[in-house]
Short mmCIF file of C-alpha atoms in Angstrom, two decimals:
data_model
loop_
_atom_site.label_atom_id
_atom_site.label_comp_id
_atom_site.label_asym_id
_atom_site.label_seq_id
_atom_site.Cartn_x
_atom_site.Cartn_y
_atom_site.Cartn_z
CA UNK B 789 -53.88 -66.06 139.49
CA UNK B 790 -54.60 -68.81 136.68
CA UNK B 791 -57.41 -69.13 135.00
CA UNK B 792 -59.67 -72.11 136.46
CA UNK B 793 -63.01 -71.36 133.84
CA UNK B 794 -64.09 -73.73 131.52
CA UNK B 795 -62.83 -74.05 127.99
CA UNK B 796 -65.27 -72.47 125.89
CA UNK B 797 -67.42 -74.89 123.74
CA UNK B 798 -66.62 -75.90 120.32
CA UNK B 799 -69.05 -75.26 117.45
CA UNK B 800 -69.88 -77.71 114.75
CA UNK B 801 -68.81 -75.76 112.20
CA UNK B 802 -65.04 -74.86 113.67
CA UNK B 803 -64.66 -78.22 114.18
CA UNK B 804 -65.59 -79.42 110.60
CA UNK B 805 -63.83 -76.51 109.32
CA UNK B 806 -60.58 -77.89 110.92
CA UNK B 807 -61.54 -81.40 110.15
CA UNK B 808 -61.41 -80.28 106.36
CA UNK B 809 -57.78 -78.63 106.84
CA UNK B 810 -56.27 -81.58 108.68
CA UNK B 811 -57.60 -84.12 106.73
CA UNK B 812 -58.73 -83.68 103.48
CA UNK B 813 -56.58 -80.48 102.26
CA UNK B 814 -53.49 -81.82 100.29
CA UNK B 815 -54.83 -85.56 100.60
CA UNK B 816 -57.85 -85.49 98.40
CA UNK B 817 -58.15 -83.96 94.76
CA UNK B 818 -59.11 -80.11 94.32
CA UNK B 819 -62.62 -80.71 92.56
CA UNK B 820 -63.25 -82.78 95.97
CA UNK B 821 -61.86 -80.27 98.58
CA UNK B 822 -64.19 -78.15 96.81
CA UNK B 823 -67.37 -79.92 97.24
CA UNK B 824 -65.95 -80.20 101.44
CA UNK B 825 -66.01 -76.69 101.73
CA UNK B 826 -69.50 -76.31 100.11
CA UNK B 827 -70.83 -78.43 102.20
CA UNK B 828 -69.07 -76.25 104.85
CA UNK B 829 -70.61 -73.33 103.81
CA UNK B 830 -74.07 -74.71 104.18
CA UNK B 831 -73.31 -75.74 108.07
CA UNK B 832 -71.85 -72.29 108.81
CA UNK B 833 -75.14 -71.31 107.05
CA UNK B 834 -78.21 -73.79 108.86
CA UNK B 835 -76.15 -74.56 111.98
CA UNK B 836 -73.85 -71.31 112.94
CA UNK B 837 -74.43 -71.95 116.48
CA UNK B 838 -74.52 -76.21 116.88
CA UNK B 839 -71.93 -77.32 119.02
CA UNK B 840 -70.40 -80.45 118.73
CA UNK B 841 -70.35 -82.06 122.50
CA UNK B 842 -74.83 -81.04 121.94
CA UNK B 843 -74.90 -82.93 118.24
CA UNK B 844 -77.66 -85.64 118.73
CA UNK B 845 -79.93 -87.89 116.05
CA UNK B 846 -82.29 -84.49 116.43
CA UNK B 847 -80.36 -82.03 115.98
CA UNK B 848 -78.47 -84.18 112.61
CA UNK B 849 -81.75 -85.30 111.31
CA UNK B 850 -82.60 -81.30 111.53
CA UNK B 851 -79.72 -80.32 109.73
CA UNK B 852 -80.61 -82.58 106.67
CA UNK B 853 -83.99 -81.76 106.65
CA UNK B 854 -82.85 -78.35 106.39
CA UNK B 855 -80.43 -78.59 103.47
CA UNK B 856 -82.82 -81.28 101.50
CA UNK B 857 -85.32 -78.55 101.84
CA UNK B 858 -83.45 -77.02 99.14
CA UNK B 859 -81.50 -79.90 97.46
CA UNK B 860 -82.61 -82.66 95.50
CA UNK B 861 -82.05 -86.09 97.45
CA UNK B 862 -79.03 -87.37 96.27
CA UNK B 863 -77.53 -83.80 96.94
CA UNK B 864 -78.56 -84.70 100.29
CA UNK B 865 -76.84 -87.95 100.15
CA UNK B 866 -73.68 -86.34 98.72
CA UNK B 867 -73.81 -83.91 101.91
CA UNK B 868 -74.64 -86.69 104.45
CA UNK B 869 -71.53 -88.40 103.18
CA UNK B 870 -69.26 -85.32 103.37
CA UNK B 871 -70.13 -84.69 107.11
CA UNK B 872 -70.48 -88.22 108.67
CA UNK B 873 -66.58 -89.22 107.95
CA UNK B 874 -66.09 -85.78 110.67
CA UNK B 875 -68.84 -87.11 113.18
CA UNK B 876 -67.41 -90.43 113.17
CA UNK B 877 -63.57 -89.02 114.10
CA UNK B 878 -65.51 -86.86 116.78
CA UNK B 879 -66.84 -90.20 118.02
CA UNK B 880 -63.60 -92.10 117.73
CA UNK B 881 -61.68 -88.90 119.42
CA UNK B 882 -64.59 -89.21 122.45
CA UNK B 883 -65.63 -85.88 121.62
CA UNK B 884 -68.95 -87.32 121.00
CA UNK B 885 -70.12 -90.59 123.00
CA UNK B 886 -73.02 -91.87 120.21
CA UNK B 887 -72.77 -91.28 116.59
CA UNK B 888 -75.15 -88.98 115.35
CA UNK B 889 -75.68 -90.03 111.93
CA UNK B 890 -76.71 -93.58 112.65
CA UNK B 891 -80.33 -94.08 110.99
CA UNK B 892 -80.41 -91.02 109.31
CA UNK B 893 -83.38 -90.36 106.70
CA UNK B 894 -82.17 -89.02 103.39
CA UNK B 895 -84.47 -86.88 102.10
CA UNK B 896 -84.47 -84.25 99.35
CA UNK B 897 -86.78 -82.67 96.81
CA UNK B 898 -87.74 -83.99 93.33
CA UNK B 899 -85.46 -84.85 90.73
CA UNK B 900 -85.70 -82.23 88.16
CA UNK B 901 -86.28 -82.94 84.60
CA UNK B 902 -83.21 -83.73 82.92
CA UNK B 903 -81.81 -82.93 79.39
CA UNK B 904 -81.42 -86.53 77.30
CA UNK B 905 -78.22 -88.15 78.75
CA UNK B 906 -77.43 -90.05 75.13
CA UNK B 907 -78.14 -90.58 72.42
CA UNK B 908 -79.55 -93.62 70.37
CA UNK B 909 -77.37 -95.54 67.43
CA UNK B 910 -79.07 -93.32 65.02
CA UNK B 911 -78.48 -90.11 66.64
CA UNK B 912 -74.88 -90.50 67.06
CA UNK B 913 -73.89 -91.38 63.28
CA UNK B 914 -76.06 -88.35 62.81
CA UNK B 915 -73.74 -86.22 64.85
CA UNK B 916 -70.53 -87.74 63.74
CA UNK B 917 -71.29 -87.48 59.80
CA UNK B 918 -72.11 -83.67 60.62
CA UNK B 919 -68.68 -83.14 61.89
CA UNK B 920 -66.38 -81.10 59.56
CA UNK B 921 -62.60 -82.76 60.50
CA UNK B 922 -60.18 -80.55 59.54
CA UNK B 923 -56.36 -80.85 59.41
CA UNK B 924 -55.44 -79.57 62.95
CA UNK B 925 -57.30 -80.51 66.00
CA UNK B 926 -60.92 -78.91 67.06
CA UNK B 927 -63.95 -78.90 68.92
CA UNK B 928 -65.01 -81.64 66.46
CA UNK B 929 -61.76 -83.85 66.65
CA UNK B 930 -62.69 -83.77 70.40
CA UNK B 931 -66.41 -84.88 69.89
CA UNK B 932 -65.34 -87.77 67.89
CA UNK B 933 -63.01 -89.25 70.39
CA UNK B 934 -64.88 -88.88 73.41
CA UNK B 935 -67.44 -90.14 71.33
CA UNK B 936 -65.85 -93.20 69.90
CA UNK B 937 -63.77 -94.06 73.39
CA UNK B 938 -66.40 -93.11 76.15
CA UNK B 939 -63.47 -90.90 78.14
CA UNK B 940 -63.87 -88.52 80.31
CA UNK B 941 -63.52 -85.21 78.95
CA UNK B 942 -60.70 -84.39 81.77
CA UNK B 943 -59.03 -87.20 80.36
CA UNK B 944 -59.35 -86.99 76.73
CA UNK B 945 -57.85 -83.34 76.64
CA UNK B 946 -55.01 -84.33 78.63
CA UNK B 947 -54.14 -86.55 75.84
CA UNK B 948 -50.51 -86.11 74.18
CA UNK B 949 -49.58 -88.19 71.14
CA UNK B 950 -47.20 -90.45 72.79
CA UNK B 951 -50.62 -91.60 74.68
CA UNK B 952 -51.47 -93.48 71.20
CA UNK B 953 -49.71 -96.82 70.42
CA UNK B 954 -50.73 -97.26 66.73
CA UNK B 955 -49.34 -100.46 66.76
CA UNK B 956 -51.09 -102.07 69.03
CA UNK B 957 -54.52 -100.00 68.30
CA UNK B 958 -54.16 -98.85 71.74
CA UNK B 959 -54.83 -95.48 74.20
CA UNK B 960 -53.65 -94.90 77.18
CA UNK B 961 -55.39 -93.11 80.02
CA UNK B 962 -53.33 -92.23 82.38
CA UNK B 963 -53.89 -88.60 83.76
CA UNK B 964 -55.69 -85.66 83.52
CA UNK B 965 -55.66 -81.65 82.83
CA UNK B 966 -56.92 -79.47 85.73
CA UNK B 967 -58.74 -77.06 83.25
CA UNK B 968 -60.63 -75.46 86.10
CA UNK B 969 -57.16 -74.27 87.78
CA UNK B 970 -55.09 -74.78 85.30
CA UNK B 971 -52.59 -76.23 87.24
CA UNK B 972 -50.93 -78.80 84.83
CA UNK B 973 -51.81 -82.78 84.82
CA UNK B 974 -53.15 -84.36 87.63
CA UNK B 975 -53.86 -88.25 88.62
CA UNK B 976 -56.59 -89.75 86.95
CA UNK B 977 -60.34 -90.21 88.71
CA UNK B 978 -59.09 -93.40 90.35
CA UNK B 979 -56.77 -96.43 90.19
CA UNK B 980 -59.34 -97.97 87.56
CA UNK B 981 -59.51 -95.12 85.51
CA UNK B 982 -55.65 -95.64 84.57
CA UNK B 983 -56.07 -98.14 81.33
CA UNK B 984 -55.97 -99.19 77.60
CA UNK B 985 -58.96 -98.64 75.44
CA UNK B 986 -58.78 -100.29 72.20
CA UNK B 987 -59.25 -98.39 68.80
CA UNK B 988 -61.58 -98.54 66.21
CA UNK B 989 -59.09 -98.52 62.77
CA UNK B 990 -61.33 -95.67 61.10
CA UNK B 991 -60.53 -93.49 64.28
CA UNK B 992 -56.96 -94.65 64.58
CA UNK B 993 -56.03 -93.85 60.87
CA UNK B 994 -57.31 -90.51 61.88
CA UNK B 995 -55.67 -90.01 64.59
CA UNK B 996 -52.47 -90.95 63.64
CA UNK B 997 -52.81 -88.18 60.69
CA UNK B 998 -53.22 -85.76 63.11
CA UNK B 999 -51.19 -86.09 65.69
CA UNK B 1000 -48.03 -85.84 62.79
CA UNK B 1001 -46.94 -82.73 63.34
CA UNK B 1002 -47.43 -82.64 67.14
CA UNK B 1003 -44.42 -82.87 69.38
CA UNK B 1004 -45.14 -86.47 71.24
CA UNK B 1005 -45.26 -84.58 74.85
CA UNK B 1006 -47.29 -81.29 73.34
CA UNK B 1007 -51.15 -81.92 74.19
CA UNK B 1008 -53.13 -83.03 71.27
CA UNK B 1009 -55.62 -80.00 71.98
CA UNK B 1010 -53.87 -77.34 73.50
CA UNK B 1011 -54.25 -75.44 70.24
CA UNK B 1012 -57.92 -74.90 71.33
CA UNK B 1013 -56.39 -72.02 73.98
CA UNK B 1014 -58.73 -71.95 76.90
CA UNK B 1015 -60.61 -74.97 77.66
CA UNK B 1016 -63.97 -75.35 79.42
CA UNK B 1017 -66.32 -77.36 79.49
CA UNK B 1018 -68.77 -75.27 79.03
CA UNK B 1019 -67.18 -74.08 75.77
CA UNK B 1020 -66.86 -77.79 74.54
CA UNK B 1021 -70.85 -78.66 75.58
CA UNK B 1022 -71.79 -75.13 73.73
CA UNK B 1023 -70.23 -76.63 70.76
CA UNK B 1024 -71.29 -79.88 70.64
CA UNK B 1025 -75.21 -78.36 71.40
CA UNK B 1026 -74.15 -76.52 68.05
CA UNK B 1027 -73.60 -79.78 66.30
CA UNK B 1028 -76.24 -81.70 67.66
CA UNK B 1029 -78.75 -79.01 66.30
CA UNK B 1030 -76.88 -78.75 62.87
CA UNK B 1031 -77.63 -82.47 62.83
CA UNK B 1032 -81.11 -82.11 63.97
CA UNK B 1033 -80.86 -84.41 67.04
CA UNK B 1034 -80.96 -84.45 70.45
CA UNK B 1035 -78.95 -81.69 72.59
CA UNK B 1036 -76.25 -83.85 74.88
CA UNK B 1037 -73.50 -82.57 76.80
CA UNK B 1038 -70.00 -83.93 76.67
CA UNK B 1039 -70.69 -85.92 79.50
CA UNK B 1040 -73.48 -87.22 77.69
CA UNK B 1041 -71.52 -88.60 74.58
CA UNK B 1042 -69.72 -91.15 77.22
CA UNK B 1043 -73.14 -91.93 78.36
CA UNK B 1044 -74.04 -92.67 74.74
CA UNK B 1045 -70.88 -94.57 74.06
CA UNK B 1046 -71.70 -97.13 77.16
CA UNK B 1047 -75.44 -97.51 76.28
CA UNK B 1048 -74.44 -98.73 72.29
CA UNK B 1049 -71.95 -100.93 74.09
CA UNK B 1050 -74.60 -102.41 76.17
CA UNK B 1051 -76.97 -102.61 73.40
CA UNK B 1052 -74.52 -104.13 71.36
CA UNK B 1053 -74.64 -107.04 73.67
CA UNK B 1054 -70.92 -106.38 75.05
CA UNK B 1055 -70.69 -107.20 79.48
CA UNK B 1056 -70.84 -104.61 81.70
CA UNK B 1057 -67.65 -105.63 82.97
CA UNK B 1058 -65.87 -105.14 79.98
CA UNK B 1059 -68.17 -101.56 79.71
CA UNK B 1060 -66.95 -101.02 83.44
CA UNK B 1061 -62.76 -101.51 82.39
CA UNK B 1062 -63.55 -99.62 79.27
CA UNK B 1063 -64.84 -96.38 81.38
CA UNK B 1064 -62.50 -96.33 83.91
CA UNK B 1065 -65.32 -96.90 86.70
CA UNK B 1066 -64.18 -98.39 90.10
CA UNK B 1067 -66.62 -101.46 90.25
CA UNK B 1068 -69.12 -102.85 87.74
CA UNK B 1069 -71.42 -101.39 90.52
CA UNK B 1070 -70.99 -97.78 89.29
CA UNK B 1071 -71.89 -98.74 85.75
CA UNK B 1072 -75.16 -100.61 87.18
CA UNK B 1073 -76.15 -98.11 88.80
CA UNK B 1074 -75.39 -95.17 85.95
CA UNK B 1075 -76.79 -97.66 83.09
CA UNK B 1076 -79.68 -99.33 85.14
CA UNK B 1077 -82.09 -98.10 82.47
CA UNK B 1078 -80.54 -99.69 79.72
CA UNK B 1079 -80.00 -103.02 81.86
CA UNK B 1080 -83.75 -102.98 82.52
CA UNK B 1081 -83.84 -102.14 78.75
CA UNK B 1082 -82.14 -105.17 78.05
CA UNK B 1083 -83.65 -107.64 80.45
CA UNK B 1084 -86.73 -107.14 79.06
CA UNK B 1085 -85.33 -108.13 75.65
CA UNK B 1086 -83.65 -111.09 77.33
CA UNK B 1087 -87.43 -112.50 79.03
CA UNK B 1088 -88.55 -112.45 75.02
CA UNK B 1089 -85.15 -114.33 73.92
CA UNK B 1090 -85.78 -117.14 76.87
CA UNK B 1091 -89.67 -117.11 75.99
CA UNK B 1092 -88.95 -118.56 72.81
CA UNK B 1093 -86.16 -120.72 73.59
CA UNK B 1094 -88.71 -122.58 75.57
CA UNK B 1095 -91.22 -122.40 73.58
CA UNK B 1096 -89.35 -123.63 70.90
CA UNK B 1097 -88.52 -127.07 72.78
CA UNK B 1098 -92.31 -127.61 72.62
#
């Protein structure tokens, strides 16, 4: 006798879970699979029992009300963004007729207060004349680069020598190391993020001292052993105190190399190439405090350029 009763509803969460292993394991880098599966994790956790053929505006608006409850609102937005691409396949697959997530309200809790993301003109030749720059590379070799080419510090400890081209007062991004599962290189951020930055001479001199005795395919800082980021921020905090300044992360030194930039006058298109960022959008949007900055200066500037034709 065969079985005639209905399949058995599927949940949210099984569905997203599978969602995740069809489509995004092996297709997407591990740092992003990662932040999938979070967001997994907090669906199994607010919505064990949602199932999918029941998911309406309600019941979605619900679920990010829940998790902004407890997340700040771009948090929110990250999550949002993780779940709708699997709503919209569920929609396009006619497992759902309407799609949920149209109209949704991002909410979230208040920022919290952050640490200072860079650091002025001033601070930074602070930090870089209290670096001691020894013969072999270090912690402080690694400051001043990041600091004086605005990488990413992925990138700029994926660096080998044959990445420099002295000649032509050149570096070339174009990977970076998977310190986290230290599983060898991996493809850079995104297409943009593969480029040139142009060299200082005072760095590149110093540079091209160091990397001597290093085999051109050995990394530049694999000397260092075991690299974390954590390690690298605990020593630049180190150095920023030493120097009496401002406590910045690593992050926070390519921050500081992008605001001088701007200060300095150069376009945020050329800051946007220089970075690596996808679109001149994502520097806006990161920098939008020194472009206000800025703009401001600009309205005084234009004042008395009129003024003067008086």
């Amino acid at each position: 006798m065969s079985d005639t009763s209905p399949p058995k509803p599927v949940l949210f969460r099984s569905y997203y879970r599978d969602w995740i292993e069809v489509y995004k394991k092996n297709a997407v880098r591990n740092v992003t699979l990662r932040k999938y599966l979070l967001t997994l994790s907090w669906v199994e956790r607010l919505a064990p029992d949602l199932r999918l053929s029941e998911l309406t505006r309600l019941d979605y608006q619900k679920l990010l009300n829940d998790f902004a409850s407890e997340h700040e609102r771009q948090t929110t937005m990250d999550f949002h963004h993780n779940i709708k691409g699997a709503i919209l396949d569920a929609v396009e697959e006619g497992l759902l007729e309407k799609d949920p997530t149209r109209k949704a309200i991002i909410k979230g809790r208040e920022p919290k207060s952050r640490k200072t993301k860079y650091l002025n003109h001033f601070e930074l030749h602070k930090l870089l004349e209290s670096l001691e720059l020894s013969s072999t590379p270090s912690w402080d070799w690694l400051i001043l680069l990041i600091a004086k080419t605005g990488m990413r510090f992925s990138e700029a400890i994926a660096l080998t020598p044959k990445d420099f081209d002295f000649s032509k007062q050149t570096l070339s991004i174009n990977k970076t190391l998977d310190y986290k599962t230290r599983t060898g290189f991996l493809p850079t951020k995104n297409k943009a993020s593969i480029r040139k930055i142009q060299l200082d001479w005072q760095v590149l001199m110093q540079f091209s001292e160091l990397t001597k005795p290093i085999e051109e395919d050995e990394l530049i800082f694999g000397s260092l052993g075991k690299i974390f980021n954590s390690t690298a921020n605990h020593n630049l905090e180190r150095r920023c105190k030493k120097a009496g300044i401002s406590v910045i992360s690593m992050h926070g030194l390519r921050h500081t190399h992008a605001s001088i930039l701007l200060f300095a006058g150069v376009s945020i298109a050329s800051v946007a190439r220089r970075l690596g960022h996808a679109s001149m959008t994502t520097t806006q949007k990161t920098y939008l405090h020194v472009i206000q900055e800025l703009e401001s200066k600009d309205i005084d500037l234009v004042m008395r350029a009129m003024s003067s034709l008086n």
